[in-house]
Amino acid sequence: MKVTEHIKQAKGKTLFSFELIPPQKGRNIKELYNNIDPLMEFKPPFIDVTTSREEFIYIDRDGLLDKKLTRMRPGTVGICASIKHKYNVDAIPHVLCGGFTKEETEYLLVDCHYLGIDNVMALRGDAMKEEKYFTPSEGGHKYANELVKQIVDMNQGKFLHEVIESDNNSNFCIGVAGYPEKHLEAPSLDADIRRLKDKVDAGADYIVTQMFFDNQRYFDFVDRARKAGIEVPIIPGIKPVAVKRHLQLLPQVFRLDIPDELVKAVEGCKNNAQVREVGVEFAVQQSKELMKRGVPVLHYYSMGKSDNIKKIAAQVF
Ligand code: FAD
């Protein structure tokens, strides 16, 4: 079922959902299930599965390093199919511009359609670790709005090559990313919101936000988006702080602010077990306030570990 239908059916009740990262190739998928199992009692109507950019690895061949390009965490669509089958919930693959040609994206969408996947999250992807700026693949999309258009075209039976006739169109519900503290490359929040509007105008059905730690940033963002004419649901993304290093890492990677109250609480922790507790407590307060304001879904970034998400959900849902 589509995310937008889940929201409609909930009639104002806030839903619980979360995001998973595929395991590194070679690792057992049971690890992933072990992290999903404890969260099923909170009845997520959908679970997101991320897609990783490809990266360079270096293989030692008799002292000479061989540079190879590979994807260390493949399997997004397969994992979505297995989650759907095992848990009977909707699983949402993240589809990226980066690292894919339009042709490869079309194949991936065809797989999703055959597997009965009803939702996809359309994203540009970040620059590769070695790159300063995002570089689109040759024959790939440059921005997420172009990817949204390709998905919408396919929903209308329009494939990349006109020779194809479709008698069984897909009908994907399309999610896109939004940034309450603006995307790191955007010149201003208003400019970024105009780009977000381009994605919605291209056919996006809902928005999931980047993590934020100050709810006011989310409320302001929603107000500005509404004023800009964006009417689709805006789902807040929540990440509990889990290690001390997050104080530097999260602002550096995502260009977001962490409120001083949380910074001081984390700085006062003796070890990361204590930081995890502080992160849970903060996310519970954040979630409760968002819920009170009637957000459609609380979407948690689990980073593959569910113990803290379970503690939060147990106090919020
Ligand atoms: P876009 O919407 O294309 O925007 C990228 C930048 O370009 C923005 O600064 C925007 O303002 C600007 N822009 C947009 N259109 C134009 C235009 N026409 N001209 C000029 N500028 C323009 N990354 C992954 O690799 N895998 C994942 O699974 C993944 N999941 C995510 C899930 C969520 C909920 C979020 C919030 C992010 C996720 N990301 C993921 C990260 C995301 O890929 C990066 O933040 C990426 O840098 C931007 O993606 P986007 O889809 O927002 O890009």
Short mmCIF file of C-alpha atoms and ligand atoms in Angstrom, two decimals:
data_model
loop_
_atom_site.label_atom_id
_atom_site.label_comp_id
_atom_site.label_asym_id
_atom_site.label_seq_id
_atom_site.Cartn_x
_atom_site.Cartn_y
_atom_site.Cartn_z
CA MET A 1 0.00 0.00 0.00
CA LYS A 2 1.15 3.55 -0.65
CA VAL A 3 2.64 5.63 2.16
CA THR A 4 0.04 8.31 1.46
CA GLU A 5 -2.74 5.71 1.89
CA HIS A 6 -1.24 4.52 5.19
CA ILE A 7 -1.30 8.13 6.38
CA LYS A 8 -4.87 8.64 5.22
CA GLN A 9 -6.01 5.41 6.86
CA ALA A 10 -4.39 6.41 10.18
CA LYS A 11 -6.84 9.37 10.40
CA GLY A 12 -4.50 11.69 12.26
CA LYS A 13 -2.80 9.05 14.44
CA THR A 14 1.00 9.29 14.22
CA LEU A 15 2.58 6.19 12.66
CA PHE A 16 5.95 4.61 13.48
CA SER A 17 8.51 3.78 10.80
CA PHE A 18 12.24 3.35 10.48
CA GLU A 19 15.10 3.12 8.02
CA LEU A 20 17.61 0.29 7.64
CA ILE A 21 21.00 0.01 6.00
CA PRO A 22 21.73 -3.20 4.04
CA PRO A 23 24.45 -5.34 5.65
CA GLN A 24 27.90 -5.37 4.06
CA LYS A 25 28.02 -7.97 1.32
CA GLY A 26 28.98 -11.36 2.71
CA ARG A 27 27.21 -10.75 6.03
CA ASN A 28 24.21 -12.77 7.08
CA ILE A 29 20.80 -11.14 6.50
CA LYS A 30 19.74 -12.60 9.88
CA GLU A 31 21.60 -9.70 11.53
CA LEU A 32 19.14 -7.40 9.81
CA TYR A 33 16.13 -9.45 10.88
CA ASN A 34 17.44 -9.46 14.47
CA ASN A 35 17.19 -5.70 14.38
CA ILE A 36 13.77 -5.61 12.74
CA ASP A 37 12.13 -8.24 14.99
CA PRO A 38 12.07 -6.13 18.21
CA LEU A 39 10.48 -3.20 16.35
CA MET A 40 7.57 -5.09 14.82
CA GLU A 41 5.45 -4.76 17.97
CA PHE A 42 5.13 -1.03 17.14
CA LYS A 43 3.45 -1.98 13.85
CA PRO A 44 5.45 0.00 11.29
CA PRO A 45 3.32 0.28 8.15
CA PHE A 46 6.50 0.71 6.13
CA ILE A 47 10.25 0.27 6.47
CA ASP A 48 12.84 2.09 4.34
CA VAL A 49 15.98 0.42 3.03
CA THR A 50 18.83 2.70 1.98
CA THR A 51 21.05 2.37 -1.07
CA SER A 52 24.77 2.97 -0.73
CA ARG A 53 26.94 4.78 -3.22
CA GLU A 54 29.71 2.78 -4.83
CA GLU A 55 33.19 3.29 -3.40
CA PHE A 56 36.80 2.57 -4.25
CA ILE A 57 38.52 -0.33 -2.52
CA TYR A 58 42.21 -1.13 -2.75
CA ILE A 59 43.37 -4.73 -3.19
CA ASP A 60 46.97 -5.60 -2.39
CA ARG A 61 48.44 -7.56 -5.33
CA ASP A 62 52.04 -8.42 -4.45
CA GLY A 63 52.71 -4.97 -3.07
CA LEU A 64 50.84 -3.12 -5.80
CA LEU A 65 47.47 -1.68 -4.91
CA ASP A 66 44.70 -2.47 -7.36
CA LYS A 67 41.92 0.17 -7.24
CA LYS A 68 38.42 -1.25 -7.76
CA LEU A 69 35.02 0.40 -7.75
CA THR A 70 32.38 -1.56 -5.86
CA ARG A 71 29.18 -1.27 -3.86
CA MET A 72 29.84 -2.65 -0.36
CA ARG A 73 26.19 -2.77 0.71
CA PRO A 74 24.22 -3.97 -2.29
CA GLY A 75 20.89 -5.78 -2.12
CA THR A 76 18.41 -2.98 -1.39
CA VAL A 77 15.62 -4.29 -3.62
CA GLY A 78 16.20 -7.91 -2.54
CA ILE A 79 16.04 -6.88 1.11
CA CYS A 80 12.80 -4.97 0.45
CA ALA A 81 11.29 -8.08 -1.14
CA SER A 82 12.41 -10.26 1.78
CA ILE A 83 11.01 -7.80 4.36
CA LYS A 84 7.69 -7.66 2.52
CA HIS A 85 7.55 -11.44 2.38
CA LYS A 86 8.70 -12.11 5.96
CA TYR A 87 6.86 -9.36 7.85
CA ASN A 88 4.04 -8.45 5.49
CA VAL A 89 4.82 -4.72 5.68
CA ASP A 90 5.62 -2.31 2.88
CA ALA A 91 9.32 -1.93 2.27
CA ILE A 92 10.64 1.13 0.46
CA PRO A 93 13.84 0.99 -1.57
CA HIS A 94 15.88 4.16 -1.87
CA VAL A 95 16.61 4.78 -5.54
CA LEU A 96 19.62 6.98 -6.33
CA CYS A 97 20.70 9.09 -9.27
CA GLY A 98 24.39 8.69 -8.32
CA GLY A 99 26.05 5.57 -9.70
CA PHE A 100 23.17 4.58 -11.96
CA THR A 101 22.35 5.23 -15.59
CA LYS A 102 18.72 5.96 -16.46
CA GLU A 103 18.62 2.55 -18.13
CA GLU A 104 19.77 0.80 -14.93
CA THR A 105 17.19 2.78 -12.97
CA GLU A 106 14.50 1.61 -15.36
CA TYR A 107 15.52 -2.05 -14.81
CA LEU A 108 15.47 -1.50 -11.03
CA LEU A 109 12.00 0.05 -11.19
CA VAL A 110 10.76 -2.84 -13.32
CA ASP A 111 12.08 -5.26 -10.64
CA CYS A 112 10.28 -3.24 -7.95
CA HIS A 113 7.04 -3.29 -9.93
CA TYR A 114 7.19 -7.09 -10.43
CA LEU A 115 7.92 -7.55 -6.71
CA GLY A 116 4.79 -5.64 -5.74
CA ILE A 117 6.72 -2.74 -4.19
CA ASP A 118 4.35 0.24 -4.07
CA ASN A 119 6.66 3.03 -2.86
CA VAL A 120 10.11 4.27 -3.80
CA MET A 121 12.20 7.04 -2.31
CA ALA A 122 13.85 9.11 -5.08
CA LEU A 123 17.19 10.63 -4.09
CA ARG A 124 20.17 12.14 -5.79
CA GLY A 125 22.74 10.50 -3.50
CA ASP A 126 25.81 12.13 -2.04
CA ALA A 127 29.16 12.63 -3.68
CA MET A 128 31.37 9.55 -3.47
CA LYS A 129 33.86 9.58 -0.59
CA GLU A 130 36.68 10.49 -2.97
CA GLU A 131 34.74 13.29 -4.67
CA LYS A 132 34.36 16.86 -3.47
CA TYR A 133 31.14 17.38 -5.44
CA PHE A 134 28.45 15.05 -6.65
CA THR A 135 29.12 13.87 -10.20
CA PRO A 136 26.27 12.24 -12.07
CA SER A 137 26.95 8.98 -13.88
CA GLU A 138 27.24 9.21 -17.64
CA GLY A 139 23.69 8.64 -18.81
CA GLY A 140 22.33 9.20 -15.30
CA HIS A 141 20.33 11.94 -13.61
CA LYS A 142 21.87 15.06 -12.11
CA TYR A 143 19.11 15.96 -9.64
CA ALA A 144 16.40 14.04 -7.83
CA ASN A 145 13.57 15.90 -9.63
CA GLU A 146 14.72 14.29 -12.89
CA LEU A 147 14.54 10.88 -11.25
CA VAL A 148 11.05 11.66 -9.95
CA LYS A 149 10.05 12.49 -13.53
CA GLN A 150 11.41 9.16 -14.80
CA ILE A 151 9.34 7.29 -12.18
CA VAL A 152 6.22 9.31 -13.01
CA ASP A 153 6.78 8.61 -16.72
CA MET A 154 7.01 4.90 -15.99
CA ASN A 155 3.80 5.10 -13.94
CA GLN A 156 2.22 6.48 -17.11
CA GLY A 157 3.61 3.65 -19.23
CA LYS A 158 6.37 5.82 -20.73
CA PHE A 159 9.66 3.95 -20.77
CA LEU A 160 12.99 5.36 -21.93
CA HIS A 161 12.47 4.02 -25.42
CA GLU A 162 9.24 4.83 -27.19
CA VAL A 163 8.96 1.42 -28.86
CA ILE A 164 7.68 -0.16 -25.64
CA GLU A 165 3.95 -0.57 -25.12
CA SER A 166 2.72 -1.03 -21.58
CA ASP A 167 -0.44 -2.82 -20.50
CA ASN A 168 0.48 -3.04 -16.83
CA ASN A 169 1.69 0.33 -15.57
CA SER A 170 3.45 0.76 -12.28
CA ASN A 171 1.83 3.10 -9.78
CA PHE A 172 4.68 3.98 -7.44
CA CYS A 173 4.11 6.41 -4.61
CA ILE A 174 7.21 8.61 -4.59
CA GLY A 175 9.03 9.97 -1.55
CA VAL A 176 11.73 12.65 -1.69
CA ALA A 177 14.15 14.21 0.81
CA GLY A 178 13.68 17.57 2.54
CA TYR A 179 16.12 19.51 4.70
CA PRO A 180 14.83 21.58 7.65
CA GLU A 181 18.33 23.09 8.03
CA LYS A 182 18.80 23.25 4.21
CA HIS A 183 20.82 20.87 2.06
CA LEU A 184 24.55 21.44 2.47
CA GLU A 185 24.99 22.58 -1.14
CA ALA A 186 21.98 24.92 -1.26
CA PRO A 187 22.73 28.66 -1.18
CA SER A 188 19.77 29.36 1.12
CA LEU A 189 16.86 27.57 2.78
CA ASP A 190 14.38 29.33 0.48
CA ALA A 191 16.35 28.28 -2.61
CA ASP A 192 16.38 24.71 -1.31
CA ILE A 193 12.63 24.81 -0.70
CA ARG A 194 12.12 25.98 -4.30
CA ARG A 195 14.07 22.88 -5.41
CA LEU A 196 11.92 20.77 -3.11
CA LYS A 197 8.85 22.24 -4.79
CA ASP A 198 10.33 21.22 -8.17
CA LYS A 199 10.39 17.61 -6.89
CA VAL A 200 6.79 17.81 -5.71
CA ASP A 201 5.71 19.47 -8.97
CA ALA A 202 7.47 16.65 -10.83
CA GLY A 203 5.24 14.17 -8.98
CA ALA A 204 6.62 13.43 -5.49
CA ASP A 205 3.85 12.31 -3.11
CA TYR A 206 5.53 12.83 0.26
CA ILE A 207 8.70 14.18 1.87
CA VAL A 208 10.93 12.65 4.55
CA THR A 209 13.22 15.08 6.30
CA GLN A 210 16.86 14.87 7.13
CA MET A 211 17.48 14.38 10.84
CA PHE A 212 17.19 17.46 13.07
CA PHE A 213 17.54 17.95 16.81
CA ASP A 214 15.61 21.17 17.23
CA ASN A 215 11.91 20.66 16.55
CA GLN A 216 11.44 24.36 15.90
CA ARG A 217 13.57 23.95 12.74
CA TYR A 218 11.11 21.32 11.53
CA PHE A 219 8.03 23.42 12.37
CA ASP A 220 9.53 26.46 10.58
CA PHE A 221 10.49 24.32 7.60
CA VAL A 222 6.96 22.93 7.29
CA ASP A 223 5.53 26.49 7.50
CA ARG A 224 7.89 27.73 4.77
CA ALA A 225 7.18 24.70 2.59
CA ARG A 226 3.42 25.24 2.93
CA LYS A 227 3.82 28.93 2.07
CA ALA A 228 5.79 27.85 -1.00
CA GLY A 229 2.79 25.76 -2.10
CA ILE A 230 4.03 22.32 -1.01
CA GLU A 231 1.00 20.41 0.22
CA VAL A 232 2.22 16.79 0.49
CA PRO A 233 2.90 15.14 3.89
CA ILE A 234 6.26 16.07 5.45
CA ILE A 235 7.51 13.21 7.63
CA PRO A 236 10.11 14.12 10.28
CA GLY A 237 13.26 11.99 10.43
CA ILE A 238 14.65 11.39 13.93
CA LYS A 239 18.07 10.12 14.83
CA PRO A 240 19.01 9.39 18.44
CA VAL A 241 22.58 10.38 19.24
CA ALA A 242 24.43 7.17 20.10
CA VAL A 243 28.15 7.91 20.46
CA LYS A 244 30.17 10.91 21.61
CA ARG A 245 31.68 11.32 18.14
CA HIS A 246 28.22 12.21 16.79
CA LEU A 247 28.71 15.70 18.26
CA GLN A 248 31.35 16.35 15.59
CA LEU A 249 30.29 13.90 12.90
CA LEU A 250 26.62 14.82 12.45
CA PRO A 251 27.16 18.60 12.09
CA GLN A 252 30.11 17.95 9.78
CA VAL A 253 28.35 15.48 7.48
CA PHE A 254 24.83 16.91 7.50
CA ARG A 255 25.52 20.60 8.34
CA LEU A 256 23.02 20.67 11.18
CA ASP A 257 23.01 22.22 14.62
CA ILE A 258 22.80 20.27 17.84
CA PRO A 259 21.11 22.19 20.69
CA ASP A 260 23.45 23.11 23.51
CA GLU A 261 21.33 21.24 26.03
CA LEU A 262 22.02 17.98 24.17
CA VAL A 263 25.69 18.84 23.59
CA LYS A 264 26.22 19.41 27.34
CA ALA A 265 24.36 16.22 28.29
CA VAL A 266 26.50 14.16 25.88
CA GLU A 267 29.72 15.86 27.00
CA GLY A 268 28.85 14.92 30.58
CA CYS A 269 28.65 11.20 29.75
CA LYS A 270 31.43 8.89 30.96
CA ASN A 271 31.02 6.38 28.12
CA ASN A 272 29.00 5.64 24.99
CA ALA A 273 26.49 3.50 26.91
CA GLN A 274 25.55 6.67 28.78
CA VAL A 275 25.47 8.65 25.51
CA ARG A 276 23.01 6.11 24.09
CA GLU A 277 20.73 6.68 27.11
CA VAL A 278 20.95 10.45 26.70
CA GLY A 279 20.18 10.05 22.98
CA VAL A 280 17.10 7.94 23.77
CA GLU A 281 15.82 10.41 26.38
CA PHE A 282 16.28 13.36 24.00
CA ALA A 283 14.60 11.55 21.08
CA VAL A 284 11.66 10.60 23.32
CA GLN A 285 11.07 14.27 24.23
CA GLN A 286 11.49 15.32 20.60
CA SER A 287 9.10 12.60 19.40
CA LYS A 288 6.44 13.41 22.00
CA GLU A 289 6.39 17.06 21.03
CA LEU A 290 6.22 16.24 17.31
CA MET A 291 3.42 13.78 17.97
CA LYS A 292 1.50 16.37 19.96
CA ARG A 293 1.71 18.66 16.93
CA GLY A 294 0.15 15.92 14.80
CA VAL A 295 2.98 14.77 12.53
CA PRO A 296 1.81 11.94 10.25
CA VAL A 297 4.71 9.59 10.93
CA LEU A 298 7.79 9.52 13.16
CA HIS A 299 10.54 8.02 11.02
CA TYR A 300 13.67 6.81 12.85
CA TYR A 301 17.16 6.44 11.45
CA SER A 302 18.20 3.14 13.00
CA MET A 303 21.66 2.82 11.39
CA GLY A 304 21.18 -0.95 11.65
CA LYS A 305 20.85 -1.08 15.46
CA SER A 306 17.38 -1.27 16.95
CA ASP A 307 17.89 -1.34 20.76
CA ASN A 308 17.67 2.45 21.16
CA ILE A 309 14.80 2.79 18.66
CA LYS A 310 12.86 0.18 20.63
CA LYS A 311 13.40 2.09 23.88
CA ILE A 312 12.15 5.28 22.23
CA ALA A 313 9.14 3.65 20.58
CA ALA A 314 8.16 1.95 23.85
CA GLN A 315 7.84 5.39 25.49
CA VAL A 316 6.21 7.18 22.57
CA PHE A 317 3.82 4.73 20.88
P1 FAD B 1 18.32 16.95 -4.83
O1 FAD B 1 16.90 17.16 -4.52
O2 FAD B 1 18.70 16.68 -6.25
O3 FAD B 1 19.11 18.23 -4.30
C1 FAD B 1 20.52 18.23 -4.21
C2 FAD B 1 21.03 19.68 -4.18
O4 FAD B 1 20.88 20.27 -5.45
C3 FAD B 1 20.28 20.58 -3.20
O5 FAD B 1 21.20 21.49 -2.66
C4 FAD B 1 19.26 21.30 -4.08
O6 FAD B 1 18.91 22.56 -3.54
C5 FAD B 1 20.04 21.42 -5.38
N1 FAD B 1 19.22 21.35 -6.59
C6 FAD B 1 18.18 20.54 -6.84
N2 FAD B 1 17.75 20.71 -8.10
C7 FAD B 1 18.54 21.67 -8.66
C8 FAD B 1 18.62 22.28 -9.95
N3 FAD B 1 17.77 21.98 -10.94
N4 FAD B 1 19.61 23.19 -10.15
C9 FAD B 1 20.49 23.53 -9.18
N5 FAD B 1 20.44 23.00 -7.94
C10 FAD B 1 19.50 22.07 -7.70
N6 FAD B 1 21.84 9.06 0.31
C11 FAD B 1 22.23 7.86 -0.18
O7 FAD B 1 23.29 7.76 -0.77
N7 FAD B 1 21.45 6.73 0.02
C12 FAD B 1 20.27 6.76 0.66
O8 FAD B 1 19.60 5.74 0.79
C13 FAD B 1 19.83 8.02 1.18
N8 FAD B 1 18.64 8.12 1.85
C14 FAD B 1 18.23 9.37 2.31
C15 FAD B 1 16.99 9.48 2.95
C16 FAD B 1 16.55 10.72 3.44
C17 FAD B 1 15.22 10.81 4.14
C18 FAD B 1 17.38 11.86 3.29
C19 FAD B 1 16.94 13.19 3.83
C20 FAD B 1 18.61 11.75 2.64
C21 FAD B 1 19.05 10.52 2.13
N9 FAD B 1 20.26 10.39 1.46
C22 FAD B 1 20.66 9.15 0.97
C23 FAD B 1 21.14 11.54 1.29
C24 FAD B 1 20.89 12.31 -0.03
O9 FAD B 1 21.16 11.48 -1.13
C25 FAD B 1 21.81 13.51 -0.03
O10 FAD B 1 21.42 14.42 0.95
C26 FAD B 1 22.05 14.20 -1.37
O11 FAD B 1 23.18 15.05 -1.23
C27 FAD B 1 20.89 15.03 -1.87
O12 FAD B 1 19.86 14.25 -2.28
P2 FAD B 1 18.44 14.89 -2.74
O13 FAD B 1 17.64 13.77 -3.25
O14 FAD B 1 17.90 15.75 -1.68
O15 FAD B 1 18.98 15.78 -3.97
#
